[in-house]
Amino acid sequence: MREYRQNLTLRVHLQKLREESPLVPYQPSSPETTLISRYVGVLGPDPAGRQPFEVLGTWIQSIPSRIGSNKMLDLAVQFFVDSHATYRDDMHSKRKVARASKAKALKELQLAVMNTDNKVTYDILLATKLHYAAEALLGLDTMYYAIHAFGIAELLRSGAVAEVDDDHFWNLIDNTYVDDRASMAVMHVFIQCPYAVALIREAISNPEDTIALAIAMSYLEGLMQINVSQHVAELIETTVSVVPIPPSPDVADLMPDTLEFNSVQDFLLCTRSWMLQSLLYGLADTLYRYFPAEAALSLLPSPQQLRIIDVDSALCLQKSHRWADSVSKHIPLLTMRLHTPLQMAIAPWHRMTRDLTTQRSPSASPGTPSDVVTEVTRAKRMQAWIVNETNKIHKNWNVATVDEEILIEALEALSGEKMPDWLPTRVRFIPQEGEMALHMEFENRTGTYSTGRIDEPVYDFGVVASVTRNITQ
C-alpha cells in the first residue's frame, strides 16, 4: 500500500509537468551559437585522445553538431556548462544559475522519458549522460549522479534505441570500447564477478556444503580460464609505454618509472583490465585461504602465480597515476576515474603483508627473515602511498577522506569475505513526493535489514524509469 501511494504521488507530479509544459515557451538563456561556444570552451583546447571529458566517451565531441535540434538536449547541455562554471568557481550566484538550469533540464528530460512509450531515443541517452556529468561536477558527495547512471542502464535494458549515432553509440554504452576483443573480454568477465563473490561468500558461510564450494570453485575457474591478460596483451603492447619518471619522489626507489598511454580510451581499458585482474586474484586467494586442499586440486593458478600477477596489476595501476594527473590540470577527471582502480591496488599489497607476516605456506615467499622484512616494508609503503594519493583525489572533489582500515575491509568484502556492518548490502531509489530518495539497507546480525537515507532527496529521470518499469522491486 505504501509503494502504491508513492507511485500515485509520483504520477500526479509527472502529470502536472506534462500539463505545464505546453504553457512554458522554450527560451534558452543562451542563443544557440553561444551555447555551442560555451560547450566547446568547457572541452578546452586538449586534442582528441587527451581530452579529459573523454572519460565519459567519445560522444562528447559530437554534441556541438546536435545543439539546436532538440530542446531537451539543449537544456541538458546548458545544465552541463553551468555546472562546469560552478565547479571552476563555486560562487553562490553560479551555483544558483546551475540549479535553475538543472530544474528546467530535469523537467524536460522527465517528460521526454515519460513520452517515449518504451521507445528510447539516442538524444535521451545523451541528455541523461550530460545530466550525469553535470551532477558530478556539482558535487560527488550528494550522489545525485548515481541515479543517472542507474537510469541509463535501465533505459538501455528496455530495448532498442532509435536514431542512434553509429560512430559513438557503442562508446556511449561502454566508454572503453576501443578494441573489440579486449573490451568485450573485460566486460564479459567483469559483469560476472558479483555473482562469483556471492558464491564464494556462500561457500565460506557453509563450509560443510561441498556442493556450494564446488559451484564457487568451478565458476571462478571458468572466469580465470578466459585469460583477460592474453586478450589485452596486444592493446597494452601497442598503446602503453614505460617512461623513466617515478610517480612521486617519495616512492622513486620502489617505482622508478611510470606508464604513458596513447589516448584516454586506451588508459580506460588498460586500467579497467588491471583492476579486474586484481579482483579475480583476490577471489582466488580467498578460496586458497579457506579451502587450501580443494583449491590446490583446482584449475586455479598456484598461489605463487597469483602473487606475481596480483602485484604486477597493482604496480601498473599505481604507475598510471602520473599520466592521468598530467592530462588536464584544470579538471582532474582522469584521476577521478582512476580513483577506484587505484584503491583496488591496495589489496595485492595487503595480501602480501598478511601472507608474509604469518608466513603462510605455500604462498609465502621463500627467503631469509631479512628478505621478508624488506618485502613487508615495501608492501606497507605502497599501501600508505595509495591511501595518500586516493585521499588527494577525494579532497580535489570535496569528498570525505577514508582511512586504510576501512578500505581494506571493503576490499576484503569484494573478495568474498563477510560484509562489514557499515557497508550497505542493498541500495534502492524510492520515489517520495515526486522525487527520488536514495535508500541504503544494512544487514543486521539477526539477518533483518535496517534502512538509512541520504539527507537530501535524489531526483531525476530515474523517477520515471523506476516507476514505469518497476525496477525498484
Coordinates of C-alpha atoms in Angstrom, one line a residue:
M1 CA 0.0 0.0 0.0
R2 CA 2.9 2.3 0.8
E3 CA 4.5 1.8 -2.6
Y4 CA 1.2 2.3 -4.3
R5 CA 0.8 5.7 -2.6
Q6 CA 4.4 6.6 -3.5
N7 CA 3.8 5.7 -7.2
L8 CA 0.5 7.5 -7.2
T9 CA 2.1 10.7 -5.9
L10 CA 4.8 10.5 -8.5
R11 CA 2.3 10.0 -11.3
V12 CA 0.5 13.1 -10.1
H13 CA 3.8 15.0 -10.2
L14 CA 4.6 13.9 -13.7
Q15 CA 1.1 14.6 -15.0
K16 CA 1.5 18.2 -13.6
L17 CA 4.7 18.5 -15.6
R18 CA 3.0 17.4 -18.7
E19 CA 0.2 19.9 -18.3
E20 CA 2.5 22.8 -17.5
S21 CA 5.0 22.0 -20.4
P22 CA 3.0 23.5 -23.3
L23 CA 2.4 26.7 -21.3
V24 CA 6.1 27.4 -21.0
P25 CA 7.8 28.6 -24.2
Y26 CA 11.3 27.3 -24.9
Q27 CA 13.5 30.3 -24.2
P28 CA 17.1 29.1 -23.6
S29 CA 19.2 31.6 -21.7
S30 CA 21.9 31.5 -24.3
P31 CA 21.4 31.6 -28.1
E32 CA 22.4 28.5 -30.0
T33 CA 25.8 29.8 -31.1
T34 CA 26.6 31.0 -27.6
L35 CA 25.7 27.6 -26.1
I36 CA 27.9 25.9 -28.7
S37 CA 30.8 28.2 -27.8
R38 CA 30.4 27.6 -24.1
Y39 CA 30.3 23.9 -24.6
V40 CA 33.5 23.9 -26.7
G41 CA 35.1 26.1 -24.1
V42 CA 34.3 23.5 -21.5
L43 CA 36.1 20.8 -23.5
G44 CA 39.1 23.1 -23.8
P45 CA 42.0 23.0 -26.3
D46 CA 43.1 19.5 -25.5
P47 CA 43.4 17.4 -28.6
A48 CA 41.5 14.2 -29.2
G49 CA 43.0 11.4 -27.2
R50 CA 44.0 13.7 -24.3
Q51 CA 40.6 15.3 -23.8
P52 CA 39.7 14.7 -20.1
F53 CA 36.0 14.6 -20.8
E54 CA 36.6 11.5 -23.0
V55 CA 36.3 9.6 -19.8
L56 CA 32.6 9.9 -20.5
G57 CA 33.0 8.7 -24.0
T58 CA 34.0 9.9 -27.5
W59 CA 30.4 11.1 -28.0
I60 CA 31.2 14.4 -26.2
Q61 CA 32.8 15.6 -29.5
S62 CA 29.5 15.1 -31.3
I63 CA 27.4 17.4 -29.1
P64 CA 28.1 20.8 -30.8
S65 CA 26.7 19.5 -34.1
R66 CA 23.5 18.4 -32.3
I67 CA 22.8 21.6 -30.4
G68 CA 19.7 23.4 -31.7
S69 CA 17.9 20.3 -32.9
N70 CA 16.3 19.2 -29.6
K71 CA 15.0 21.2 -26.7
M72 CA 15.7 18.5 -24.1
L73 CA 19.3 18.1 -25.3
D74 CA 20.0 21.8 -25.4
L75 CA 18.8 22.2 -21.8
A76 CA 21.0 19.3 -20.7
V77 CA 24.0 21.0 -22.4
Q78 CA 23.2 24.2 -20.6
F79 CA 22.9 22.4 -17.3
F80 CA 26.3 20.8 -18.0
V81 CA 28.1 24.0 -18.9
D82 CA 26.6 25.9 -15.9
S83 CA 27.7 23.1 -13.6
H84 CA 31.2 23.3 -15.1
A85 CA 31.3 27.0 -14.4
T86 CA 30.3 26.3 -10.8
Y87 CA 33.0 23.6 -10.5
R88 CA 35.6 26.1 -11.7
D89 CA 34.4 28.9 -9.4
D90 CA 31.9 27.9 -6.8
M91 CA 30.3 31.3 -6.2
H92 CA 26.7 31.4 -4.8
S93 CA 25.5 33.1 -7.9
K94 CA 26.9 30.5 -10.3
R95 CA 25.6 27.6 -8.2
K96 CA 22.2 29.3 -8.3
V97 CA 22.3 29.5 -12.1
A98 CA 23.3 25.9 -12.3
R99 CA 20.4 24.8 -10.1
A100 CA 18.0 26.8 -12.2
S101 CA 19.4 25.2 -15.3
K102 CA 19.0 21.8 -13.7
A103 CA 15.4 22.4 -12.8
K104 CA 14.5 23.2 -16.4
A105 CA 16.6 20.4 -17.9
L106 CA 15.3 17.9 -15.5
K107 CA 11.7 18.6 -16.2
E108 CA 12.2 18.3 -19.9
L109 CA 14.1 15.0 -19.5
Q110 CA 11.4 13.6 -17.3
L111 CA 8.8 14.5 -19.9
A112 CA 10.8 13.0 -22.7
V113 CA 11.3 9.7 -20.9
M114 CA 7.6 9.6 -19.9
N115 CA 6.5 10.2 -23.6
T116 CA 8.8 7.6 -25.1
D117 CA 6.3 4.7 -24.8
N118 CA 9.3 2.5 -24.2
K119 CA 11.0 3.7 -27.4
V120 CA 14.2 5.2 -26.1
T121 CA 15.9 7.7 -28.4
Y122 CA 19.6 8.4 -28.7
D123 CA 19.1 12.0 -27.7
I124 CA 17.5 10.9 -24.4
L125 CA 20.7 8.8 -23.6
L126 CA 22.9 11.8 -24.5
A127 CA 20.9 14.1 -22.3
T128 CA 21.0 11.7 -19.4
K129 CA 24.7 11.3 -19.7
L130 CA 25.1 15.0 -19.7
H131 CA 23.0 15.2 -16.5
Y132 CA 25.3 12.5 -15.0
A133 CA 28.3 14.6 -15.8
A134 CA 26.7 17.8 -14.6
E135 CA 25.7 16.3 -11.2
A136 CA 29.3 15.0 -10.7
L137 CA 30.7 18.5 -11.3
L138 CA 28.2 20.0 -8.8
G139 CA 29.4 17.5 -6.2
L140 CA 30.1 13.8 -5.9
D141 CA 29.1 13.8 -2.2
T142 CA 25.4 14.3 -3.0
M143 CA 25.3 11.0 -5.0
Y144 CA 22.8 12.7 -7.4
Y145 CA 24.9 11.5 -10.4
A146 CA 24.5 7.8 -9.3
I147 CA 20.8 7.6 -10.2
H148 CA 21.5 8.9 -13.7
A149 CA 24.0 6.0 -14.2
F150 CA 21.3 3.7 -12.9
G151 CA 18.7 5.1 -15.2
I152 CA 20.9 4.9 -18.3
A153 CA 21.3 1.2 -17.6
E154 CA 17.6 0.7 -17.3
L155 CA 16.8 2.7 -20.4
L156 CA 19.3 0.5 -22.4
R157 CA 17.7 -2.6 -20.9
S158 CA 14.3 -1.5 -22.1
G159 CA 15.0 -2.3 -25.7
A160 CA 16.3 -0.8 -29.0
V161 CA 17.4 2.8 -29.2
A162 CA 16.1 4.9 -32.0
E163 CA 18.1 7.4 -34.2
V164 CA 21.5 6.3 -32.9
D165 CA 24.8 7.8 -34.0
D166 CA 26.7 4.7 -35.1
D167 CA 30.0 6.4 -34.7
H168 CA 29.6 6.8 -31.0
F169 CA 26.7 4.6 -29.8
W170 CA 28.8 1.7 -28.5
N171 CA 31.2 4.1 -26.9
L172 CA 28.3 5.6 -25.1
I173 CA 27.3 2.2 -23.7
D174 CA 30.8 1.3 -22.7
N175 CA 33.3 4.2 -22.9
T176 CA 36.2 1.7 -23.1
Y177 CA 35.0 0.2 -26.3
V178 CA 38.2 0.8 -28.3
D179 CA 39.4 -2.7 -29.1
D180 CA 36.6 -5.2 -29.8
R181 CA 38.3 -8.4 -28.5
A182 CA 39.9 -6.8 -25.5
S183 CA 37.0 -4.7 -24.4
M184 CA 34.4 -7.5 -24.8
A185 CA 36.6 -9.9 -22.9
V186 CA 37.0 -7.5 -20.0
M187 CA 33.3 -6.7 -19.9
H188 CA 32.3 -10.3 -20.2
V189 CA 34.3 -11.2 -17.1
F190 CA 33.6 -8.1 -15.1
I191 CA 29.8 -8.4 -15.2
Q192 CA 30.1 -11.9 -13.7
C193 CA 32.3 -11.0 -10.8
P194 CA 29.5 -10.0 -8.4
Y195 CA 28.0 -13.5 -8.8
A196 CA 31.4 -15.1 -8.1
V197 CA 31.7 -13.0 -4.9
A198 CA 28.3 -14.2 -3.8
L199 CA 29.1 -17.8 -4.5
I200 CA 32.4 -17.7 -2.6
R201 CA 30.8 -15.9 0.4
E202 CA 28.1 -18.6 0.4
A203 CA 30.8 -21.4 0.4
I204 CA 32.6 -19.7 3.3
S205 CA 29.4 -19.3 5.3
N206 CA 28.6 -23.0 4.8
P207 CA 31.9 -24.9 5.0
E208 CA 30.3 -28.3 5.2
D209 CA 28.3 -27.7 2.0
T210 CA 30.6 -29.4 -0.6
I211 CA 28.2 -28.5 -3.5
A212 CA 28.3 -24.8 -2.7
L213 CA 32.1 -25.0 -2.7
A214 CA 32.2 -26.9 -6.0
I215 CA 29.9 -24.4 -7.6
A216 CA 32.0 -21.4 -6.4
M217 CA 35.3 -23.1 -7.4
S218 CA 34.0 -24.1 -10.8
Y219 CA 32.6 -20.7 -11.5
L220 CA 35.8 -18.9 -10.7
E221 CA 37.8 -21.4 -12.7
G222 CA 35.7 -20.6 -15.7
L223 CA 36.3 -16.8 -15.4
M224 CA 40.0 -17.2 -15.0
Q225 CA 40.4 -19.5 -17.9
I226 CA 39.2 -16.7 -20.2
N227 CA 42.6 -15.2 -19.5
V228 CA 42.0 -11.5 -19.6
S229 CA 45.7 -10.8 -19.7
Q230 CA 46.1 -12.5 -23.0
H231 CA 43.1 -10.6 -24.5
V232 CA 44.6 -7.2 -23.6
A233 CA 48.2 -8.1 -24.2
E234 CA 48.3 -6.7 -27.8
L235 CA 46.5 -3.5 -26.8
I236 CA 49.0 -2.9 -23.9
E237 CA 51.9 -3.6 -26.1
T238 CA 50.8 -1.1 -28.8
T239 CA 49.4 1.7 -26.7
V240 CA 51.4 1.8 -23.4
S241 CA 54.9 3.0 -23.0
V242 CA 57.2 3.0 -20.0
V243 CA 59.0 6.3 -19.1
P244 CA 61.8 6.7 -16.6
I245 CA 59.8 9.1 -14.4
P246 CA 58.7 8.0 -10.9
P247 CA 55.1 8.7 -9.9
S248 CA 56.4 10.8 -7.0
P249 CA 59.8 11.3 -5.3
D250 CA 58.9 9.6 -2.1
V251 CA 58.5 6.2 -3.8
A252 CA 61.2 6.7 -6.5
D253 CA 63.1 3.8 -5.0
L254 CA 60.1 1.5 -5.3
M255 CA 58.8 2.7 -8.6
P256 CA 61.5 4.4 -10.8
D257 CA 59.3 4.5 -13.8
T258 CA 55.7 5.1 -14.8
L259 CA 53.3 4.4 -17.7
E260 CA 52.0 6.6 -20.5
F261 CA 49.1 5.9 -22.9
N262 CA 48.3 6.8 -26.5
S263 CA 44.9 8.1 -25.6
V264 CA 42.3 8.4 -22.8
Q265 CA 40.4 5.5 -24.2
D266 CA 43.5 3.3 -24.1
F267 CA 44.0 4.4 -20.5
L268 CA 40.5 3.5 -19.5
L269 CA 40.6 0.0 -20.9
C270 CA 44.0 -0.9 -19.6
T271 CA 43.3 0.3 -16.1
R272 CA 40.0 -1.5 -16.1
S273 CA 41.7 -4.8 -17.1
W274 CA 44.3 -4.4 -14.4
M275 CA 41.6 -3.7 -11.8
L276 CA 39.7 -6.8 -13.0
Q277 CA 42.8 -9.0 -12.6
S278 CA 43.3 -7.7 -9.0
L279 CA 39.6 -8.6 -8.3
L280 CA 39.9 -12.1 -9.8
Y281 CA 43.1 -13.0 -7.9
G282 CA 41.6 -11.7 -4.7
L283 CA 38.7 -14.2 -5.1
A284 CA 41.2 -17.0 -5.9
D285 CA 43.3 -16.1 -2.8
T286 CA 40.1 -16.3 -0.6
L287 CA 39.4 -19.8 -1.8
Y288 CA 43.1 -20.8 -1.1
R289 CA 42.9 -19.4 2.4
Y290 CA 39.6 -21.1 3.4
F291 CA 39.8 -24.2 1.3
P292 CA 43.5 -24.9 0.6
A293 CA 43.3 -28.6 -0.2
E294 CA 40.4 -28.1 -2.7
A295 CA 42.0 -25.1 -4.3
A296 CA 45.3 -26.9 -4.7
L297 CA 43.4 -29.5 -6.8
S298 CA 41.6 -27.0 -8.9
L299 CA 42.4 -25.3 -12.2
L300 CA 43.2 -22.0 -10.4
P301 CA 46.7 -20.6 -10.8
S302 CA 49.1 -21.5 -8.0
P303 CA 49.5 -19.1 -5.0
Q304 CA 52.9 -18.2 -6.4
Q305 CA 51.5 -17.4 -9.8
L306 CA 48.6 -15.4 -8.2
R307 CA 51.0 -13.2 -6.3
I308 CA 53.2 -12.3 -9.3
I309 CA 50.2 -11.2 -11.5
D310 CA 48.4 -9.6 -8.5
V311 CA 51.4 -7.4 -7.6
D312 CA 52.0 -6.6 -11.3
S313 CA 48.4 -5.4 -11.7
A314 CA 48.8 -3.2 -8.6
L315 CA 52.0 -1.7 -9.9
C316 CA 50.5 -1.0 -13.3
L317 CA 47.6 0.9 -11.7
Q318 CA 50.0 2.9 -9.5
K319 CA 52.2 3.7 -12.4
S320 CA 49.2 5.0 -14.4
H321 CA 48.5 7.8 -11.9
R322 CA 51.1 10.3 -13.1
W323 CA 49.8 10.3 -16.7
A324 CA 46.2 10.6 -15.5
D325 CA 47.1 13.6 -13.4
S326 CA 49.0 15.2 -16.3
V327 CA 46.2 15.1 -18.9
S328 CA 44.3 18.0 -17.6
K329 CA 45.1 20.1 -14.5
H330 CA 42.0 22.3 -14.6
I331 CA 39.6 19.4 -14.2
P332 CA 41.0 16.1 -12.9
L333 CA 38.5 13.8 -14.5
L334 CA 41.1 11.1 -15.3
T335 CA 42.3 10.9 -11.7
M336 CA 38.7 10.6 -10.5
R337 CA 38.2 7.8 -13.0
L338 CA 41.4 6.1 -11.7
H339 CA 40.3 6.5 -8.1
T340 CA 38.5 3.2 -7.7
P341 CA 41.1 1.1 -9.6
L342 CA 43.9 2.8 -7.6
Q343 CA 42.1 1.9 -4.3
M344 CA 41.8 -1.7 -5.6
A345 CA 45.6 -1.7 -5.9
I346 CA 45.8 -1.7 -2.1
A347 CA 44.5 -5.3 -2.0
P348 CA 47.6 -7.1 -3.5
W349 CA 49.9 -5.3 -1.1
H350 CA 47.6 -6.1 1.8
R351 CA 47.5 -9.7 0.8
M352 CA 51.3 -9.8 0.6
T353 CA 51.7 -8.2 4.0
R354 CA 49.2 -10.7 5.5
D355 CA 50.9 -13.7 4.0
L356 CA 54.4 -12.8 4.8
T357 CA 53.7 -11.7 8.4
T358 CA 52.0 -15.1 9.0
Q359 CA 54.5 -17.0 6.9
R360 CA 51.6 -19.0 5.4
S361 CA 52.8 -21.9 3.2
P362 CA 52.9 -22.4 0.3
S363 CA 52.1 -18.9 -0.9
A364 CA 54.6 -17.1 1.4
S365 CA 57.7 -16.2 -0.5
P366 CA 60.8 -18.2 0.3
G367 CA 63.8 -16.3 1.7
T368 CA 65.6 -15.2 4.7
P369 CA 63.9 -13.3 7.5
S370 CA 65.6 -10.1 6.3
D371 CA 64.1 -10.6 2.8
V372 CA 60.6 -11.0 4.4
V373 CA 61.1 -7.8 6.4
T374 CA 62.1 -5.9 3.3
E375 CA 59.1 -7.2 1.3
V376 CA 56.7 -6.3 4.2
T377 CA 58.2 -2.8 4.5
R378 CA 57.8 -2.4 0.7
A379 CA 54.2 -3.5 0.8
K380 CA 53.3 -1.2 3.7
R381 CA 54.9 1.8 2.0
M382 CA 52.9 1.0 -1.2
Q383 CA 49.7 0.8 0.8
A384 CA 50.4 4.1 2.5
W385 CA 51.2 5.8 -0.8
I386 CA 48.0 4.6 -2.4
V387 CA 45.8 5.8 0.5
N388 CA 47.5 9.2 0.4
E389 CA 47.1 9.6 -3.3
T390 CA 43.5 8.5 -3.4
N391 CA 42.7 10.8 -0.5
K392 CA 44.2 13.7 -2.5
I393 CA 41.6 12.8 -5.2
H394 CA 38.9 12.9 -2.5
K395 CA 40.0 16.3 -1.4
N396 CA 40.1 17.6 -5.0
W397 CA 36.4 16.6 -5.4
N398 CA 35.4 17.7 -1.9
V399 CA 34.6 14.2 -0.7
A400 CA 35.4 12.9 2.8
T401 CA 38.7 11.0 3.0
V402 CA 38.9 7.4 4.2
D403 CA 41.5 5.5 6.2
E404 CA 43.3 2.4 5.3
E405 CA 41.4 0.1 7.6
I406 CA 38.1 1.0 6.1
L407 CA 39.4 0.5 2.5
I408 CA 40.8 -2.9 3.4
E409 CA 37.5 -4.1 4.9
A410 CA 35.7 -3.1 1.8
L411 CA 38.3 -4.8 -0.5
E412 CA 38.0 -8.0 1.6
A413 CA 34.3 -7.9 1.2
L414 CA 34.9 -7.7 -2.6
S415 CA 37.0 -10.8 -2.3
G416 CA 34.2 -12.9 -0.8
E417 CA 34.7 -12.2 2.9
K418 CA 31.8 -11.2 5.2
M419 CA 30.2 -7.9 4.6
P420 CA 31.2 -5.3 7.3
D421 CA 28.3 -3.9 9.2
W422 CA 28.9 -0.4 7.9
L423 CA 28.7 -1.4 4.2
P424 CA 25.2 -1.3 2.7
T425 CA 24.1 -4.6 1.2
R426 CA 21.3 -3.1 -0.9
V427 CA 20.8 0.4 -2.5
R428 CA 17.4 1.4 -3.8
F429 CA 16.0 4.5 -5.3
I430 CA 12.5 5.1 -3.9
P431 CA 10.0 7.8 -5.2
Q432 CA 8.9 10.2 -2.5
E433 CA 6.7 13.2 -3.2
G434 CA 7.8 13.5 -6.8
E435 CA 11.5 13.0 -6.0
M436 CA 13.8 10.1 -5.7
A437 CA 15.4 9.3 -2.3
L438 CA 18.5 7.1 -2.1
H439 CA 17.9 4.4 0.5
M440 CA 20.7 2.2 1.8
E441 CA 19.9 -1.1 3.5
F442 CA 22.2 -2.7 6.1
E443 CA 22.0 -6.3 7.2
N444 CA 21.8 -6.7 11.0
R445 CA 23.2 -9.6 13.0
T446 CA 19.7 -11.0 13.2
G447 CA 19.5 -11.3 9.4
T448 CA 17.0 -8.5 9.1
Y449 CA 17.5 -5.2 7.4
S450 CA 17.6 -1.6 8.6
T451 CA 17.4 1.4 6.3
G452 CA 19.4 4.6 6.0
R453 CA 18.8 7.5 3.8
I454 CA 20.8 10.3 2.3
D455 CA 19.8 13.6 3.9
E456 CA 18.6 15.2 0.7
P457 CA 16.3 13.5 -1.8
V458 CA 17.9 12.5 -5.1
Y459 CA 15.6 13.3 -8.0
D460 CA 16.0 13.0 -11.8
F461 CA 14.7 10.9 -14.7
G462 CA 15.3 7.7 -12.8
V463 CA 12.0 8.6 -11.1
V464 CA 10.2 7.9 -14.3
A465 CA 12.2 4.8 -15.2
S466 CA 11.8 3.4 -11.7
V467 CA 8.0 3.7 -11.5
T468 CA 7.1 2.8 -15.0
R469 CA 9.3 -0.2 -15.2
N470 CA 9.1 -1.4 -11.6
I471 CA 12.8 -1.6 -11.3
T472 CA 12.9 -0.9 -7.6
Q473 CA 11.1 -4.1 -6.8

